[in-house]
Tab-separated table of C-alpha atoms and ligand atoms in Angstrom:
chain	number	residue	atom	x	y	z
A	1	UNK	CA	-2.242	244.494	-89.238
A	2	UNK	CA	-0.821	242.315	-91.989
A	3	UNK	CA	-0.209	239.615	-89.399
A	4	UNK	CA	-3.599	240.156	-87.808
A	5	UNK	CA	-5.563	239.608	-91.017
A	6	UNK	CA	-3.346	236.626	-91.906
A	7	UNK	CA	-4.038	235.166	-88.447
A	8	UNK	CA	-7.797	235.661	-88.825
A	9	UNK	CA	-7.624	233.972	-92.210
A	10	UNK	CA	-5.569	231.083	-90.820
A	11	UNK	CA	-7.938	230.644	-87.892
A	12	UNK	CA	-11.010	230.738	-90.151
A	13	UNK	CA	-9.806	228.642	-93.075
A	14	UNK	CA	-6.777	226.697	-91.769
A	15	UNK	CA	-4.180	228.047	-94.215
A	16	UNK	CA	-2.052	231.089	-95.047
A	17	UNK	CA	-3.778	233.578	-97.381
A	18	UNK	CA	-2.339	233.845	-100.902
A	19	UNK	CA	-3.086	237.566	-101.208
A	20	UNK	CA	-3.256	240.505	-98.786
A	21	UNK	CA	-4.395	244.035	-99.638
A	22	UNK	CA	-5.223	247.189	-97.715
A	23	UNK	CA	-7.157	250.399	-98.414
A	24	UNK	CA	-7.430	253.421	-96.104
A	25	UNK	CA	-10.373	255.386	-94.808
A	26	UNK	CA	-10.685	259.082	-95.532
A	27	UNK	CA	-11.370	262.447	-94.014
A	28	UNK	CA	-13.459	264.808	-96.121
A	29	UNK	CA	-11.306	267.935	-95.773
A	30	UNK	CA	-13.551	270.383	-97.617
A	31	UNK	CA	-16.064	270.116	-100.452
A	32	UNK	CA	-19.295	268.991	-98.852
A	33	UNK	CA	-21.731	267.218	-101.202
A	34	UNK	CA	-19.893	268.788	-104.135
A	35	UNK	CA	-18.805	265.465	-105.666
A	36	UNK	CA	-22.050	264.279	-107.222
A	37	UNK	CA	-22.667	267.858	-108.389
A	38	UNK	CA	-19.582	267.689	-110.623
A	39	UNK	CA	-17.617	269.981	-108.321
A	40	UNK	CA	-14.261	269.838	-106.595
A	41	UNK	CA	-13.311	268.340	-103.257
A	42	UNK	CA	-10.270	267.813	-101.025
A	43	UNK	CA	-9.847	264.744	-98.837
A	44	UNK	CA	-7.130	263.040	-96.831
A	45	UNK	CA	-6.456	259.314	-96.719
A	46	UNK	CA	-5.876	258.335	-93.085
A	47	UNK	CA	-3.432	255.858	-91.576
A	48	UNK	CA	-6.226	253.438	-90.581
A	49	UNK	CA	-7.274	250.893	-93.202
A	50	UNK	CA	-9.275	247.798	-94.001
A	51	UNK	CA	-7.139	244.733	-94.683
A	52	UNK	CA	-8.346	241.904	-96.897
A	53	UNK	CA	-6.829	238.413	-97.191
A	54	UNK	CA	-7.977	235.968	-99.886
A	55	UNK	CA	-7.082	232.616	-101.415
A	56	UNK	CA	-8.688	230.984	-104.429
A	57	UNK	CA	-10.868	227.860	-104.116
A	58	UNK	CA	-11.455	225.378	-106.923
A	59	UNK	CA	-14.953	224.283	-105.857
A	60	UNK	CA	-16.730	227.618	-106.508
A	61	UNK	CA	-17.626	228.175	-102.833
A	62	UNK	CA	-17.178	231.660	-101.406
A	63	UNK	CA	-16.516	231.876	-97.669
A	64	UNK	CA	-16.447	235.215	-95.858
A	65	UNK	CA	-15.148	236.178	-92.436
A	66	UNK	CA	-14.931	239.553	-90.725
A	67	UNK	CA	-12.804	240.230	-87.651
A	68	UNK	CA	-15.904	241.884	-86.169
A	69	UNK	CA	-17.871	238.625	-86.143
A	70	UNK	CA	-17.332	235.024	-85.062
A	71	UNK	CA	-19.075	233.375	-87.963
A	72	UNK	CA	-17.960	232.339	-91.408
A	73	UNK	CA	-20.676	233.090	-93.977
A	74	UNK	CA	-20.888	231.056	-97.156
A	75	UNK	CA	-22.347	232.125	-100.502
A	76	UNK	CA	-22.359	230.370	-103.864
A	77	UNK	CA	-21.471	231.721	-107.288
A	78	UNK	CA	-24.615	233.924	-107.445
A	79	UNK	CA	-24.469	237.417	-105.981
A	80	UNK	CA	-27.251	237.726	-103.416
A	81	UNK	CA	-27.898	240.826	-101.332
A	82	UNK	CA	-27.557	239.911	-97.665
A	83	UNK	CA	-29.297	241.459	-94.674
A	84	UNK	CA	-28.509	241.944	-91.001
A	85	UNK	CA	-25.098	240.977	-89.592
A	86	UNK	CA	-23.878	239.712	-92.958
A	87	UNK	CA	-24.788	242.849	-94.884
A	88	UNK	CA	-21.122	243.992	-94.881
A	89	UNK	CA	-20.591	241.254	-97.523
A	90	UNK	CA	-22.678	243.337	-99.922
A	91	UNK	CA	-19.676	245.653	-100.365
A	92	UNK	CA	-17.247	243.005	-101.696
A	93	UNK	CA	-20.105	241.343	-103.569
A	94	UNK	CA	-20.897	244.718	-105.122
A	95	UNK	CA	-17.265	244.919	-106.213
A	96	UNK	CA	-17.617	241.609	-108.095
A	97	UNK	CA	-20.795	242.939	-109.692
A	98	UNK	CA	-19.006	246.146	-110.723
A	99	UNK	CA	-16.027	244.189	-112.105
A	100	UNK	CA	-18.525	242.392	-114.354
A	101	UNK	CA	-19.962	245.713	-115.497
A	102	UNK	CA	-16.412	246.808	-116.393
A	103	UNK	CA	-15.960	243.700	-118.552
A	104	UNK	CA	-13.383	242.151	-116.234
A	105	UNK	CA	-12.979	238.436	-115.420
A	106	UNK	CA	-14.701	237.538	-112.163
A	107	UNK	CA	-13.230	235.531	-109.321
A	108	UNK	CA	-14.707	232.049	-108.887
A	109	UNK	CA	-14.606	230.503	-105.434
A	110	UNK	CA	-12.438	231.930	-102.658
A	111	UNK	CA	-11.907	232.282	-98.942
A	112	UNK	CA	-11.992	235.883	-97.737
A	113	UNK	CA	-11.141	237.540	-94.420
A	114	UNK	CA	-11.211	241.233	-93.477
A	115	UNK	CA	-9.696	243.046	-90.488
A	116	UNK	CA	-9.715	246.719	-89.663
A	117	UNK	CA	-7.580	249.235	-87.831
A	118	UNK	CA	-9.921	251.951	-89.042
A	119	UNK	CA	-12.640	252.822	-86.548
A	120	UNK	CA	-15.835	251.610	-88.219
A	121	UNK	CA	-18.817	253.975	-88.008
A	122	UNK	CA	-16.664	257.035	-87.251
A	123	UNK	CA	-17.477	258.779	-90.530
A	124	UNK	CA	-14.131	257.760	-92.049
A	125	UNK	CA	-15.668	255.745	-94.888
A	126	UNK	CA	-14.866	252.184	-94.009
A	127	UNK	CA	-17.218	251.337	-96.909
A	128	UNK	CA	-14.867	252.803	-99.526
A	129	UNK	CA	-11.958	251.105	-97.741
A	130	UNK	CA	-13.566	247.668	-97.956
A	131	UNK	CA	-14.563	248.275	-101.589
A	132	UNK	CA	-11.048	249.189	-102.691
A	133	UNK	CA	-9.216	246.554	-100.662
A	134	UNK	CA	-11.649	243.910	-101.978
A	135	UNK	CA	-11.307	245.122	-105.569
A	136	UNK	CA	-7.510	244.902	-105.370
A	137	UNK	CA	-7.767	241.413	-103.833
A	138	UNK	CA	-10.171	240.126	-106.525
A	139	UNK	CA	-8.006	241.618	-109.286
A	140	UNK	CA	-4.957	239.818	-107.860
A	141	UNK	CA	-6.994	236.629	-107.585
A	142	UNK	CA	-7.913	236.820	-111.276
A	143	UNK	CA	-4.448	238.135	-112.251
A	144	UNK	CA	-5.759	241.313	-113.831
A	145	UNK	CA	-4.513	244.865	-113.555
A	146	UNK	CA	-6.494	248.066	-113.940
A	147	UNK	CA	-5.391	251.678	-113.568
A	148	UNK	CA	-6.137	253.521	-110.338
A	149	UNK	CA	-8.984	255.465	-111.862
A	150	UNK	CA	-10.780	252.275	-112.891
A	151	UNK	CA	-10.175	250.798	-109.442
A	152	UNK	CA	-11.833	253.821	-107.863
A	153	UNK	CA	-14.755	253.679	-110.301
A	154	UNK	CA	-15.320	249.990	-109.541
A	155	UNK	CA	-15.563	250.872	-105.831
A	156	UNK	CA	-18.074	253.629	-106.456
A	157	UNK	CA	-20.153	251.490	-108.800
A	158	UNK	CA	-20.307	248.747	-106.159
A	159	UNK	CA	-21.769	251.243	-103.726
A	160	UNK	CA	-24.131	252.960	-106.207
A	161	UNK	CA	-25.535	249.886	-107.929
A	162	UNK	CA	-25.270	246.912	-105.581
A	163	UNK	CA	-25.310	248.482	-102.117
A	164	UNK	CA	-27.681	251.183	-103.391
A	165	UNK	CA	-26.175	254.434	-102.047
A	166	UNK	CA	-26.015	257.256	-104.640
A	167	UNK	CA	-22.630	258.548	-103.355
A	168	UNK	CA	-20.150	260.519	-105.437
A	169	UNK	CA	-16.493	259.669	-106.086
A	170	UNK	CA	-14.967	261.344	-102.994
A	171	UNK	CA	-14.561	258.396	-100.644
A	172	UNK	CA	-13.238	255.907	-103.187
A	173	UNK	CA	-11.102	258.556	-104.919
A	174	UNK	CA	-9.337	259.490	-101.698
A	175	UNK	CA	-8.889	255.862	-100.600
A	176	UNK	CA	-7.404	255.079	-104.023
A	177	UNK	CA	-5.219	258.136	-104.595
A	178	UNK	CA	-4.248	258.968	-100.998
A	179	UNK	CA	-0.684	259.876	-100.146
A	180	UNK	CA	0.907	260.469	-96.764
A	181	UNK	CA	1.298	264.188	-95.909
A	182	UNK	CA	-0.910	265.127	-98.865
A	183	UNK	CA	-4.523	265.885	-99.584
A	184	UNK	CA	-6.239	264.363	-102.602
A	185	UNK	CA	-7.848	266.903	-104.904
A	186	UNK	CA	-10.655	265.610	-107.103
A	187	UNK	CA	-12.288	267.472	-109.934
A	188	UNK	CA	-15.291	265.191	-109.936
A	189	UNK	CA	-16.428	265.935	-113.445
A	190	UNK	CA	-13.504	264.167	-115.169
A	191	UNK	CA	-13.011	262.779	-112.685
A	192	UNK	CA	-9.413	264.008	-112.379
A	193	UNK	CA	-7.295	263.138	-109.373
A	194	UNK	CA	-4.172	264.845	-108.042
A	195	UNK	CA	-2.454	265.450	-104.721
A	196	UNK	CA	-1.717	268.669	-102.847
A	197	UNK	CA	1.004	268.805	-100.155
A	198	UNK	CA	-0.324	269.379	-96.652
A	199	UNK	CA	1.732	272.078	-94.882
A	200	UNK	CA	3.711	270.681	-91.939
A	201	UNK	CA	2.591	271.211	-88.361
A	202	UNK	CA	-1.126	270.629	-88.978
A	203	UNK	CA	-2.996	268.016	-86.965
A	204	UNK	CA	-6.253	266.273	-87.747
A	205	UNK	CA	-8.648	265.494	-84.911
A	206	UNK	CA	-11.902	263.607	-85.299
A	207	UNK	CA	-14.762	263.923	-82.819
A	208	UNK	CA	-17.274	261.230	-83.617
A	209	UNK	CA	-20.674	261.804	-82.041
A	210	UNK	CA	-21.888	258.243	-82.709
A	211	UNK	CA	-25.174	259.883	-83.615
A	212	UNK	CA	-26.807	258.989	-86.856
A	213	UNK	CA	-30.046	260.374	-88.094
A	214	UNK	CA	-32.495	257.488	-88.496
A	215	UNK	CA	-33.233	258.595	-92.040
A	216	UNK	CA	-29.642	259.267	-93.016
A	217	UNK	CA	-29.689	257.323	-96.303
A	218	UNK	CA	-33.009	258.857	-97.320
A	219	UNK	CA	-31.791	262.328	-96.402
A	220	UNK	CA	-28.623	261.929	-98.489
A	221	UNK	CA	-30.782	260.892	-101.423
A	222	UNK	CA	-33.163	263.798	-100.797
A	223	UNK	CA	-30.265	266.294	-100.940
A	224	UNK	CA	-29.060	264.625	-104.134
A	225	UNK	CA	-32.503	265.149	-105.696
A	226	UNK	CA	-32.749	268.765	-104.505
A	227	UNK	CA	-29.367	269.516	-106.083
A	228	UNK	CA	-30.407	267.982	-109.411
A	229	UNK	CA	-33.674	269.963	-109.289
A	230	UNK	CA	-31.687	273.152	-108.609
A	231	UNK	CA	-29.417	272.499	-111.602
A	232	UNK	CA	-32.439	271.933	-113.852
A	233	UNK	CA	-34.126	275.133	-112.618
A	234	UNK	CA	-30.912	277.095	-113.252
A	235	UNK	CA	-30.671	275.622	-116.745
A	236	UNK	CA	-27.366	273.795	-116.198
A	237	UNK	CA	-26.514	270.107	-116.267
A	238	UNK	CA	-24.877	270.042	-112.836
A	239	UNK	CA	-24.560	272.681	-110.119
A	240	UNK	CA	-20.807	272.863	-110.772
A	241	UNK	CA	-21.738	274.567	-114.073
A	242	UNK	CA	-23.531	277.405	-112.267
A	243	UNK	CA	-21.572	280.507	-111.297
A	244	UNK	CA	-22.575	282.619	-108.318
A	245	UNK	CA	-23.571	285.296	-110.801
A	246	UNK	CA	-25.951	282.972	-112.650
A	247	UNK	CA	-27.338	281.808	-109.322
A	248	UNK	CA	-28.089	285.390	-108.237
A	249	UNK	CA	-29.779	286.171	-111.535
A	250	UNK	CA	-31.937	283.062	-111.617
A	251	UNK	CA	-32.563	282.373	-107.944
A	252	UNK	CA	-36.194	283.540	-108.240
A	253	UNK	CA	-36.895	280.376	-110.259
A	254	UNK	CA	-35.957	278.169	-107.298
A	255	UNK	CA	-38.043	277.287	-104.264
A	256	UNK	CA	-36.508	278.756	-101.068
A	257	UNK	CA	-35.296	275.332	-99.919
A	258	UNK	CA	-33.775	274.346	-103.239
A	259	UNK	CA	-32.125	277.787	-103.447
A	260	UNK	CA	-30.377	277.190	-100.105
A	261	UNK	CA	-29.063	273.812	-101.253
A	262	UNK	CA	-27.775	275.318	-104.495
A	263	UNK	CA	-26.071	278.207	-102.727
A	264	UNK	CA	-24.258	275.799	-100.428
A	265	UNK	CA	-22.884	273.768	-103.336
A	266	UNK	CA	-21.890	276.741	-105.499
A	267	UNK	CA	-20.180	278.565	-102.603
A	268	UNK	CA	-18.592	275.356	-101.357
A	269	UNK	CA	-16.923	274.754	-104.723
A	270	UNK	CA	-15.597	278.308	-104.483
A	271	UNK	CA	-14.280	277.572	-100.964
A	272	UNK	CA	-12.412	274.503	-102.229
A	273	UNK	CA	-10.566	276.740	-104.721
A	274	UNK	CA	-9.765	279.280	-102.003
A	275	UNK	CA	-8.559	276.493	-99.700
A	276	UNK	CA	-6.148	275.238	-102.354
A	277	UNK	CA	-4.752	278.745	-102.760
A	278	UNK	CA	-4.357	279.092	-98.981
A	279	UNK	CA	-2.610	275.701	-98.785
A	280	UNK	CA	-0.174	276.796	-101.494
A	281	UNK	CA	0.568	279.890	-99.377
A	282	UNK	CA	0.973	277.680	-96.293
A	283	UNK	CA	-1.647	279.907	-94.695
A	284	UNK	CA	-3.309	277.466	-92.313
A	285	UNK	CA	-5.245	280.224	-90.560
A	286	UNK	CA	-7.021	281.008	-93.834
A	287	UNK	CA	-7.536	277.288	-94.519
A	288	UNK	CA	-9.190	276.983	-91.119
A	289	UNK	CA	-11.539	279.882	-91.842
A	290	UNK	CA	-12.740	278.148	-95.003
A	291	UNK	CA	-13.280	274.905	-93.071
A	292	UNK	CA	-15.442	276.612	-90.470
A	293	UNK	CA	-17.311	278.580	-93.140
A	294	UNK	CA	-18.064	275.260	-94.837
A	295	UNK	CA	-19.577	273.970	-91.619
A	296	UNK	CA	-21.737	277.054	-91.137
A	297	UNK	CA	-23.033	276.630	-94.663
A	298	UNK	CA	-23.890	272.984	-93.923
A	299	UNK	CA	-25.598	274.107	-90.744
A	300	UNK	CA	-27.724	276.877	-92.225
A	301	UNK	CA	-28.019	276.314	-95.983
A	302	UNK	CA	-27.567	272.619	-96.765
A	303	UNK	CA	-29.066	271.653	-93.394
A	304	UNK	CA	-27.122	268.433	-93.118
A	305	UNK	CA	-25.655	269.218	-89.685
A	306	UNK	CA	-27.088	268.350	-86.269
A	307	UNK	CA	-27.126	270.235	-82.923
A	308	UNK	CA	-24.464	267.788	-81.642
A	309	UNK	CA	-22.101	268.522	-84.541
A	310	UNK	CA	-22.774	272.263	-84.268
A	311	UNK	CA	-21.940	272.267	-80.558
A	312	UNK	CA	-18.581	270.616	-81.277
A	313	UNK	CA	-17.736	273.212	-83.922
A	314	UNK	CA	-18.886	276.035	-81.596
A	315	UNK	CA	-16.637	274.750	-78.824
A	316	UNK	CA	-13.616	273.908	-80.977
A	317	UNK	CA	-13.533	277.254	-82.745
A	318	UNK	CA	-13.136	279.104	-79.420
A	319	UNK	CA	-9.999	277.153	-78.518
A	320	UNK	CA	-6.352	278.122	-78.951
A	321	UNK	CA	-4.560	276.147	-81.615
A	322	UNK	CA	-7.679	275.305	-83.630
A	323	UNK	CA	-7.501	276.589	-87.220
A	324	UNK	CA	-11.038	275.483	-88.065
A	325	UNK	CA	-13.608	272.724	-87.693
A	326	UNK	CA	-16.394	271.236	-89.754
A	327	UNK	CA	-18.552	268.186	-90.140
A	328	UNK	CA	-16.852	265.613	-92.330
A	329	UNK	CA	-18.760	263.400	-94.749
A	330	UNK	CA	-22.435	263.153	-95.566
A	331	UNK	CA	-23.672	264.752	-92.330
A	332	UNK	CA	-26.965	264.168	-90.471
A	333	UNK	CA	-24.827	262.922	-87.581
A	334	UNK	CA	-21.376	261.408	-87.712
A	335	UNK	CA	-18.171	263.283	-87.003
A	336	UNK	CA	-16.520	266.697	-86.851
A	337	UNK	CA	-12.963	267.225	-88.059
A	338	UNK	CA	-10.748	269.867	-86.495
A	339	UNK	CA	-7.521	271.126	-88.023
A	340	UNK	CA	-5.168	272.274	-85.289
A	341	UNK	CA	-1.588	273.197	-84.518
A	342	UNK	CA	0.442	271.431	-81.825
A	343	UNK	CA	-0.946	273.596	-79.017
A	344	UNK	CA	-4.064	271.448	-79.266
A	345	UNK	CA	-3.267	268.083	-77.687
A	346	UNK	CA	-4.847	265.275	-75.648
A	347	UNK	CA	-5.698	267.618	-72.741
A	348	UNK	CA	-7.558	270.007	-75.049
A	349	UNK	CA	-9.344	267.119	-76.786
A	350	UNK	CA	-10.425	265.834	-73.344
A	351	UNK	CA	-11.775	269.265	-72.548
A	352	UNK	CA	-13.887	269.212	-75.723
A	353	UNK	CA	-15.146	265.732	-74.844
A	354	UNK	CA	-16.003	266.883	-71.332
A	355	UNK	CA	-18.076	269.844	-72.547
A	356	UNK	CA	-19.817	267.543	-75.002
A	357	UNK	CA	-20.559	264.958	-72.296
A	358	UNK	CA	-22.025	267.595	-69.980
A	359	UNK	CA	-24.295	268.837	-72.736
A	360	UNK	CA	-25.326	265.575	-74.392
A	361	UNK	CA	-24.739	262.916	-71.734
A	362	UNK	CA	-22.536	260.800	-73.975
A	363	UNK	CA	-18.853	260.636	-74.838
A	364	UNK	CA	-17.665	261.477	-78.307
A	365	UNK	CA	-15.036	259.176	-79.757
A	366	UNK	CA	-11.827	261.217	-80.092
A	367	UNK	CA	-9.251	260.265	-82.706
A	368	UNK	CA	-5.969	261.975	-83.525
A	369	UNK	CA	-5.516	260.914	-87.141
A	370	UNK	CA	-2.515	260.978	-89.420
A	371	UNK	CA	-2.551	261.016	-93.187
A	372	UNK	CA	-1.624	257.773	-94.947
A	373	UNK	CA	-1.080	256.158	-98.333
A	374	UNK	CA	-3.753	254.926	-100.745
A	375	UNK	CA	-4.932	251.375	-101.497
A	376	UNK	CA	-2.211	248.790	-102.208
A	377	UNK	CA	-1.436	245.120	-102.634
A	378	UNK	CA	0.643	243.932	-99.682
A	379	UNK	CA	1.106	240.270	-100.636
A	380	UNK	CA	0.762	239.307	-104.242
A	381	UNK	CA	-0.410	236.003	-105.691
A	382	UNK	CA	2.394	235.776	-108.190
A	383	UNK	CA	5.093	236.095	-105.529
B	1	LIG	C1	-20.587	260.824	-98.307
B	1	LIG	C2	-20.538	260.304	-99.731
B	1	LIG	C3	-19.569	261.130	-100.586
B	1	LIG	C4	-19.869	262.615	-100.475
B	1	LIG	C5	-20.012	263.017	-99.011
B	1	LIG	C6	-20.472	264.435	-98.840
B	1	LIG	O1	-19.351	260.632	-97.671
B	1	LIG	O2	-20.155	258.956	-99.743
B	1	LIG	O3	-19.617	260.697	-101.926
B	1	LIG	O4	-21.011	262.948	-101.213
B	1	LIG	O5	-20.919	262.186	-98.314
B	1	LIG	O6	-19.541	265.333	-99.351
């Protein structure tokens, strides 16, 4: 991939890039919508990443090229929100905006190319991957260093403020702190980041439905609001402050819908804790039960699943070798993750795809993912 992004850069701008960076996508392992509620979450960085190549320019022009498009887009020194095919540039532009908000020096002109070996639109957070790889590239360009936590916060701020999605810290945190054969644990209130070893012999499978609810951004925001309303009704700042006991005592103050959302978050935070304990015991069967329980809670209480995602979980959880399965990420479409042992292979994945095709008339995208390392500079300016 290093050569591929360098080649795209060369072809677009006629020179070798000075700097190359990469940042991985992520799987949300468990902890659904807990992040912006101040809760805990576990994620895995995957071995697919977004790769960014940049070189400085002295004339202030900014030229942008993606491997997914044939055109070079040019912007000036001003950050302008772009629409349509060029809207991907809002992510790196948002990073520049967020660097400013953090009091950092901003890059002037540059040439920029991005390539991906992470399936885009598969629910693996290519947005966090482009934010972190861009942030590392712009920091190299301006010869500044920040700690990992700041890097992650810059990525999230880009998405919250410039792109306009009120996401939590999960995606950027996992892309920044990922480690091969580990899960990233985030206590989102700090936020505090650490890693947890993943027991050997576990496999990650992604079944991407390619379905996306038309209102997905609005629905994410609506859930965010419902959670904040629930916290206010329960008399706590964030739902992570509410115990199950408090919830049971005060639930009468909540509307039935808001009560369901709150129960999902409070129980989900509890499941994250239980999952960590099961991982420490190397008890993958118990881990799998928590994963599937998380999905059922999404399906019935948080109502961010879809019939397509539910059918995948229904099918997967009947199969030998599957520890558990759940929707991964924001929901309202997207992908299901299954945790399996080695009895579940290509033939079994094909079988799942076949059942899905018969039911829904479309093929899911099937990916056998490995864990990978977090964001890093591959070629440094100063070298
Ligand atoms: C999306 C957001 C994350 C998180 C998940 C749901 O992936 O970007 O911050 O809220 O949804 O857990």
